Amino acid sequence: MENIHQLLQAVKNAQHHVRYHPASAFTIEKAQGLFGRNFCDAYQYFLKHWGHLRINNSCVLGLSQASPSIHDKNSFLGETLQFRQKYLKDSHFSVIENCDDQWYFLLHHGNGKVYSFDPLQAKHTPNAQDLVMPEKESFTDYLHHFIENFIR
């Protein structure tokens, strides 16, 4: 994750608007309690160093410095609760990116992998689990890809 700092600097140098706010250890611990499980190591590192990451209008959901809230627009908590109510109740997944309700990226906290989910197909598929597709081998790979999209 060390070169994430370098990638973010390159994004800033390319004149993109970058915002993030690291989450405190207390906020991360409280959020894990609300979420009902521990976060994978890479996501904990992300939360500690960046909290959430917004580049222009795209956002990797996380936490802010303040207490975790389902109403915070940068928080994965509210997005994940809504996602669970609509599509998939599996508590291992959290929503890390919502692409205008057209596509979701999910982080599996048991294995640390990132998956995609197509909600538009959910109406036509009886088992939403069938729509969860492997995307990246790790959260770190996903984060690199997310940031690099703004440098290309």
Short mmCIF file of the C-alpha atoms (twelve columns), coordinates in Angstrom:
data_MODEL
# 
_entry.id   MODEL 
# 
loop_
_atom_site.group_PDB 
_atom_site.id 
_atom_site.type_symbol 
_atom_site.label_atom_id 
_atom_site.label_alt_id 
_atom_site.label_comp_id 
_atom_site.label_asym_id 
_atom_site.label_seq_id 
_atom_site.Cartn_x 
_atom_site.Cartn_y 
_atom_site.Cartn_z 
_atom_site.pdbx_PDB_model_num 
ATOM 1   C CA . MET A 1   0.000   0.000   0.000   1 
ATOM 2   C CA . GLU A 2   3.019   2.259   0.266   1 
ATOM 3   C CA . ASN A 3   2.921   3.398   -3.344  1 
ATOM 4   C CA . ILE A 4   -0.694  4.557   -2.908  1 
ATOM 5   C CA . HIS A 5   0.771   7.813   -1.556  1 
ATOM 6   C CA . GLN A 6   2.809   8.218   -4.755  1 
ATOM 7   C CA . LEU A 7   -0.187  7.424   -6.954  1 
ATOM 8   C CA . LEU A 8   -2.313  9.986   -5.116  1 
ATOM 9   C CA . GLN A 9   0.379   12.606  -5.600  1 
ATOM 10  C CA . ALA A 10  0.401   11.841  -9.332  1 
ATOM 11  C CA . VAL A 11  -3.395  12.257  -9.404  1 
ATOM 12  C CA . LYS A 12  -3.099  15.618  -7.640  1 
ATOM 13  C CA . ASN A 13  -0.362  16.669  -10.068 1 
ATOM 14  C CA . ALA A 14  -2.757  15.831  -12.929 1 
ATOM 15  C CA . GLN A 15  -5.097  18.495  -11.492 1 
ATOM 16  C CA . HIS A 16  -7.716  16.127  -10.112 1 
ATOM 17  C CA . HIS A 17  -9.565  17.027  -6.946  1 
ATOM 18  C CA . VAL A 18  -8.573  14.534  -4.223  1 
ATOM 19  C CA . ARG A 19  -10.139 14.370  -0.761  1 
ATOM 20  C CA . TYR A 20  -9.691  11.992  2.125   1 
ATOM 21  C CA . HIS A 21  -9.832  12.116  5.913   1 
ATOM 22  C CA . PRO A 22  -8.201  9.372   7.990   1 
ATOM 23  C CA . ALA A 23  -10.435 7.631   10.493  1 
ATOM 24  C CA . SER A 24  -9.397  7.324   14.117  1 
ATOM 25  C CA . ALA A 25  -8.767  3.952   15.759  1 
ATOM 26  C CA . PHE A 26  -11.871 4.575   17.883  1 
ATOM 27  C CA . THR A 27  -14.007 5.232   14.783  1 
ATOM 28  C CA . ILE A 28  -12.712 2.086   13.068  1 
ATOM 29  C CA . GLU A 29  -13.375 -0.039  16.151  1 
ATOM 30  C CA . LYS A 30  -16.884 1.379   16.559  1 
ATOM 31  C CA . ALA A 31  -17.644 0.810   12.865  1 
ATOM 32  C CA . GLN A 32  -16.520 -2.830  13.122  1 
ATOM 33  C CA . GLY A 33  -18.988 -3.237  15.980  1 
ATOM 34  C CA . LEU A 34  -21.800 -1.724  13.909  1 
ATOM 35  C CA . PHE A 35  -20.783 -3.812  10.898  1 
ATOM 36  C CA . GLY A 36  -20.744 -6.966  13.007  1 
ATOM 37  C CA . ARG A 37  -17.287 -8.250  12.039  1 
ATOM 38  C CA . ASN A 38  -13.652 -7.230  11.760  1 
ATOM 39  C CA . PHE A 39  -12.494 -5.619  8.545   1 
ATOM 40  C CA . CYS A 40  -9.776  -7.265  6.482   1 
ATOM 41  C CA . ASP A 41  -6.255  -5.942  7.173   1 
ATOM 42  C CA . ALA A 42  -5.887  -3.960  3.935   1 
ATOM 43  C CA . TYR A 43  -9.192  -2.148  4.528   1 
ATOM 44  C CA . GLN A 44  -8.208  -1.336  8.107   1 
ATOM 45  C CA . TYR A 45  -4.979  0.180   6.770   1 
ATOM 46  C CA . PHE A 46  -6.959  2.190   4.213   1 
ATOM 47  C CA . LEU A 47  -9.332  3.499   6.874   1 
ATOM 48  C CA . LYS A 48  -6.462  4.443   9.186   1 
ATOM 49  C CA . HIS A 49  -4.527  6.323   6.476   1 
ATOM 50  C CA . TRP A 50  -7.286  7.744   4.257   1 
ATOM 51  C CA . GLY A 51  -10.674 7.003   5.859   1 
ATOM 52  C CA . HIS A 52  -12.359 7.279   2.480   1 
ATOM 53  C CA . LEU A 53  -11.044 8.447   -0.863  1 
ATOM 54  C CA . ARG A 54  -12.842 10.808  -3.197  1 
ATOM 55  C CA . ILE A 55  -11.289 11.724  -6.543  1 
ATOM 56  C CA . ASN A 56  -13.441 14.169  -8.453  1 
ATOM 57  C CA . ASN A 57  -16.918 12.568  -8.219  1 
ATOM 58  C CA . SER A 58  -15.796 8.975   -7.615  1 
ATOM 59  C CA . CYS A 59  -15.435 7.599   -4.125  1 
ATOM 60  C CA . VAL A 60  -13.982 4.565   -2.396  1 
ATOM 61  C CA . LEU A 61  -16.307 4.347   0.561   1 
ATOM 62  C CA . GLY A 62  -14.907 4.145   4.049   1 
ATOM 63  C CA . LEU A 63  -15.239 6.250   7.177   1 
ATOM 64  C CA . SER A 64  -14.614 9.841   8.139   1 
ATOM 65  C CA . GLN A 65  -12.844 11.135  11.235  1 
ATOM 66  C CA . ALA A 66  -16.153 11.583  13.012  1 
ATOM 67  C CA . SER A 67  -18.091 8.775   14.607  1 
ATOM 68  C CA . PRO A 68  -19.297 6.192   12.072  1 
ATOM 69  C CA . SER A 69  -22.727 6.987   10.724  1 
ATOM 70  C CA . ILE A 70  -25.026 5.396   8.218   1 
ATOM 71  C CA . HIS A 71  -25.880 8.923   7.046   1 
ATOM 72  C CA . ASP A 72  -22.338 10.002  6.109   1 
ATOM 73  C CA . LYS A 73  -22.138 10.151  2.288   1 
ATOM 74  C CA . ASN A 74  -18.569 8.785   2.392   1 
ATOM 75  C CA . SER A 75  -19.416 5.910   4.736   1 
ATOM 76  C CA . PHE A 76  -19.700 2.339   3.565   1 
ATOM 77  C CA . LEU A 77  -22.124 1.610   6.444   1 
ATOM 78  C CA . GLY A 78  -25.241 3.201   4.951   1 
ATOM 79  C CA . GLU A 79  -24.498 1.901   1.455   1 
ATOM 80  C CA . THR A 80  -23.897 -1.601  2.780   1 
ATOM 81  C CA . LEU A 81  -27.100 -1.651  4.838   1 
ATOM 82  C CA . GLN A 82  -29.132 -0.521  1.829   1 
ATOM 83  C CA . PHE A 83  -27.397 -3.067  -0.394  1 
ATOM 84  C CA . ARG A 84  -28.149 -5.874  2.076   1 
ATOM 85  C CA . GLN A 85  -31.811 -4.897  2.258   1 
ATOM 86  C CA . LYS A 86  -32.184 -4.822  -1.531  1 
ATOM 87  C CA . TYR A 87  -29.912 -7.579  -2.802  1 
ATOM 88  C CA . LEU A 88  -27.577 -9.677  -0.688  1 
ATOM 89  C CA . LYS A 89  -27.722 -10.346 3.020   1 
ATOM 90  C CA . ASP A 90  -24.201 -11.863 3.273   1 
ATOM 91  C CA . SER A 91  -22.491 -10.069 6.165   1 
ATOM 92  C CA . HIS A 92  -19.000 -10.722 4.815   1 
ATOM 93  C CA . PHE A 93  -19.478 -8.083  2.099   1 
ATOM 94  C CA . SER A 94  -19.342 -4.322  2.356   1 
ATOM 95  C CA . VAL A 95  -20.002 -1.857  -0.449  1 
ATOM 96  C CA . ILE A 96  -16.796 0.018   -1.252  1 
ATOM 97  C CA . GLU A 97  -18.027 1.754   -4.400  1 
ATOM 98  C CA . ASN A 98  -21.499 2.486   -5.698  1 
ATOM 99  C CA . CYS A 99  -21.438 3.495   -9.355  1 
ATOM 100 C CA . ASP A 100 -24.747 5.392   -9.450  1 
ATOM 101 C CA . ASP A 101 -26.745 2.282   -8.491  1 
ATOM 102 C CA . GLN A 102 -25.754 0.776   -11.855 1 
ATOM 103 C CA . TRP A 103 -22.826 -1.264  -10.544 1 
ATOM 104 C CA . TYR A 104 -21.340 -2.044  -7.133  1 
ATOM 105 C CA . PHE A 105 -17.903 -3.062  -5.941  1 
ATOM 106 C CA . LEU A 106 -17.969 -5.229  -2.833  1 
ATOM 107 C CA . LEU A 107 -15.200 -6.141  -0.414  1 
ATOM 108 C CA . HIS A 108 -15.342 -9.586  1.181   1 
ATOM 109 C CA . HIS A 109 -13.836 -9.194  4.641   1 
ATOM 110 C CA . GLY A 110 -13.287 -12.932 5.061   1 
ATOM 111 C CA . ASN A 111 -10.935 -13.357 2.093   1 
ATOM 112 C CA . GLY A 112 -10.011 -9.719  1.311   1 
ATOM 113 C CA . LYS A 113 -11.059 -9.983  -2.342  1 
ATOM 114 C CA . VAL A 114 -13.112 -7.461  -4.301  1 
ATOM 115 C CA . TYR A 115 -16.187 -8.474  -6.273  1 
ATOM 116 C CA . SER A 116 -18.543 -6.685  -8.615  1 
ATOM 117 C CA . PHE A 117 -22.328 -6.839  -8.578  1 
ATOM 118 C CA . ASP A 118 -24.773 -5.864  -11.314 1 
ATOM 119 C CA . PRO A 119 -28.038 -4.745  -9.663  1 
ATOM 120 C CA . LEU A 120 -29.800 -4.371  -13.002 1 
ATOM 121 C CA . GLN A 121 -29.673 -8.147  -13.398 1 
ATOM 122 C CA . ALA A 122 -31.066 -8.739  -9.889  1 
ATOM 123 C CA . LYS A 123 -34.655 -8.495  -11.168 1 
ATOM 124 C CA . HIS A 124 -34.014 -11.407 -13.509 1 
ATOM 125 C CA . THR A 125 -31.961 -13.657 -11.231 1 
ATOM 126 C CA . PRO A 126 -33.623 -15.501 -8.339  1 
ATOM 127 C CA . ASN A 127 -30.363 -15.836 -6.370  1 
ATOM 128 C CA . ALA A 128 -28.479 -12.542 -6.010  1 
ATOM 129 C CA . GLN A 129 -25.353 -14.469 -4.961  1 
ATOM 130 C CA . ASP A 130 -25.077 -15.605 -8.612  1 
ATOM 131 C CA . LEU A 131 -24.446 -11.978 -9.599  1 
ATOM 132 C CA . VAL A 132 -21.375 -11.568 -7.374  1 
ATOM 133 C CA . MET A 133 -18.387 -11.762 -9.733  1 
ATOM 134 C CA . PRO A 134 -14.682 -11.817 -8.822  1 
ATOM 135 C CA . GLU A 135 -13.015 -8.551  -9.747  1 
ATOM 136 C CA . LYS A 136 -9.675  -8.094  -7.922  1 
ATOM 137 C CA . GLU A 137 -7.581  -10.464 -5.806  1 
ATOM 138 C CA . SER A 138 -7.231  -7.911  -3.024  1 
ATOM 139 C CA . PHE A 139 -8.468  -4.557  -1.815  1 
ATOM 140 C CA . THR A 140 -4.987  -3.177  -2.521  1 
ATOM 141 C CA . ASP A 141 -5.254  -4.253  -6.191  1 
ATOM 142 C CA . TYR A 142 -8.672  -2.612  -6.406  1 
ATOM 143 C CA . LEU A 143 -7.398  0.613   -4.836  1 
ATOM 144 C CA . HIS A 144 -4.430  0.781   -7.222  1 
ATOM 145 C CA . HIS A 145 -6.753  0.294   -10.183 1 
ATOM 146 C CA . PHE A 146 -9.216  2.904   -8.894  1 
ATOM 147 C CA . ILE A 147 -6.480  5.547   -8.539  1 
ATOM 148 C CA . GLU A 148 -4.627  4.664   -11.743 1 
ATOM 149 C CA . ASN A 149 -7.799  5.327   -13.753 1 
ATOM 150 C CA . PHE A 150 -7.266  9.024   -13.045 1 
ATOM 151 C CA . ILE A 151 -3.636  9.047   -14.189 1 
ATOM 152 C CA . ARG A 152 -4.069  7.374   -17.574 1 
# 
